[in-house]
């Protein structure tokens, strides 16, 4: 019985390791589909730089709000989470 449990746990970790290794290639060729934008929904978009956020705000509706986020920096992730929480706090 212990052997079956060890095999199951090993298989679980192997599958988890494999899924974590998956990488999306050619990101510039990919799209993001957001529904409900014309019916009053607000959209929060994360941008790496303030310049990118400003360009995005100029090209979109007033319902789009940007947050600066560098996913490689823990401090940036925490700040973005706080910023998004402030945007949605009472809604």
Short mmCIF file of C-alpha atoms in Angstrom, two decimals:
data_model
loop_
_atom_site.label_atom_id
_atom_site.label_comp_id
_atom_site.label_asym_id
_atom_site.label_seq_id
_atom_site.Cartn_x
_atom_site.Cartn_y
_atom_site.Cartn_z
CA UNK A 1 0.00 0.00 0.00
CA UNK A 2 2.82 2.36 0.87
CA UNK A 3 4.38 1.68 -2.53
CA UNK A 4 1.15 2.76 -4.28
CA UNK A 5 1.00 5.94 -2.22
CA UNK A 6 4.63 6.75 -3.00
CA UNK A 7 4.01 6.11 -6.72
CA UNK A 8 0.94 8.36 -6.66
CA UNK A 9 2.81 11.17 -4.89
CA UNK A 10 5.73 10.80 -7.29
CA UNK A 11 3.40 10.90 -10.29
CA UNK A 12 1.64 13.96 -8.87
CA UNK A 13 4.91 15.85 -8.52
CA UNK A 14 6.08 14.74 -11.95
CA UNK A 15 2.90 16.07 -13.57
CA UNK A 16 3.14 19.29 -11.53
CA UNK A 17 6.79 19.77 -12.55
CA UNK A 18 5.93 19.17 -16.22
CA UNK A 19 3.04 21.66 -16.20
CA UNK A 20 5.18 24.33 -14.54
CA UNK A 21 7.78 23.98 -17.32
CA UNK A 22 5.25 24.82 -20.05
CA UNK A 23 6.09 28.11 -21.75
CA UNK A 24 4.00 30.06 -24.21
CA UNK A 25 6.16 30.91 -27.21
CA UNK A 26 5.77 33.83 -29.61
CA UNK A 27 3.85 36.03 -27.15
CA UNK A 28 3.76 38.88 -29.67
CA UNK A 29 1.53 36.70 -31.86
CA UNK A 30 -0.97 35.95 -29.05
CA UNK A 31 -4.18 37.76 -28.14
CA UNK A 32 -6.16 38.37 -24.96
CA UNK A 33 -9.95 38.32 -25.27
CA UNK A 34 -11.87 40.41 -22.72
CA UNK A 35 -15.66 40.30 -22.75
CA UNK A 36 -18.16 42.87 -21.46
CA UNK A 37 -16.05 45.97 -22.05
CA UNK A 38 -18.88 47.84 -23.80
CA UNK A 39 -21.39 47.22 -21.04
CA UNK A 40 -19.75 49.34 -18.39
CA UNK A 41 -17.25 46.85 -16.97
CA UNK A 42 -13.97 48.27 -15.79
CA UNK A 43 -10.72 46.66 -16.92
CA UNK A 44 -7.52 46.61 -14.87
CA UNK A 45 -4.42 46.20 -17.01
CA UNK A 46 -0.92 45.60 -15.70
CA UNK A 47 1.95 47.30 -17.54
CA UNK A 48 5.68 46.97 -17.01
CA UNK A 49 6.44 50.68 -17.43
CA UNK A 50 4.64 53.95 -16.84
CA UNK A 51 5.29 54.88 -20.47
CA UNK A 52 3.52 51.73 -21.64
CA UNK A 53 0.64 52.40 -19.27
CA UNK A 54 0.28 55.95 -20.58
CA UNK A 55 0.25 54.78 -24.21
CA UNK A 56 -2.40 52.19 -23.37
CA UNK A 57 -4.57 54.75 -21.56
CA UNK A 58 -4.40 57.08 -24.58
CA UNK A 59 -5.63 54.33 -26.92
CA UNK A 60 -8.48 52.93 -24.82
CA UNK A 61 -11.62 54.00 -22.99
CA UNK A 62 -11.85 55.70 -19.62
CA UNK A 63 -12.98 52.37 -18.13
CA UNK A 64 -9.45 50.99 -18.44
CA UNK A 65 -7.21 51.52 -15.43
CA UNK A 66 -3.55 50.58 -15.39
CA UNK A 67 -1.29 49.21 -12.68
CA UNK A 68 2.50 49.05 -12.95
CA UNK A 69 3.72 45.47 -12.48
CA UNK A 70 7.06 43.72 -12.91
CA UNK A 71 6.31 40.05 -12.25
CA UNK A 72 9.99 39.36 -11.52
CA UNK A 73 10.00 41.67 -8.47
CA UNK A 74 8.20 40.70 -5.26
CA UNK A 75 7.83 44.33 -4.20
CA UNK A 76 6.21 45.22 -7.53
CA UNK A 77 3.75 42.35 -7.20
CA UNK A 78 2.78 43.45 -3.69
CA UNK A 79 2.38 47.08 -4.80
CA UNK A 80 0.24 46.04 -7.78
CA UNK A 81 -1.95 43.91 -5.51
CA UNK A 82 -2.43 46.87 -3.16
CA UNK A 83 -3.22 49.14 -6.12
CA UNK A 84 -5.81 46.76 -7.52
CA UNK A 85 -7.34 46.35 -4.07
CA UNK A 86 -7.74 50.13 -3.83
CA UNK A 87 -9.46 50.18 -7.25
CA UNK A 88 -12.00 47.52 -6.34
CA UNK A 89 -12.36 48.02 -2.58
CA UNK A 90 -15.95 49.29 -2.41
CA UNK A 91 -17.30 47.72 -5.59
#
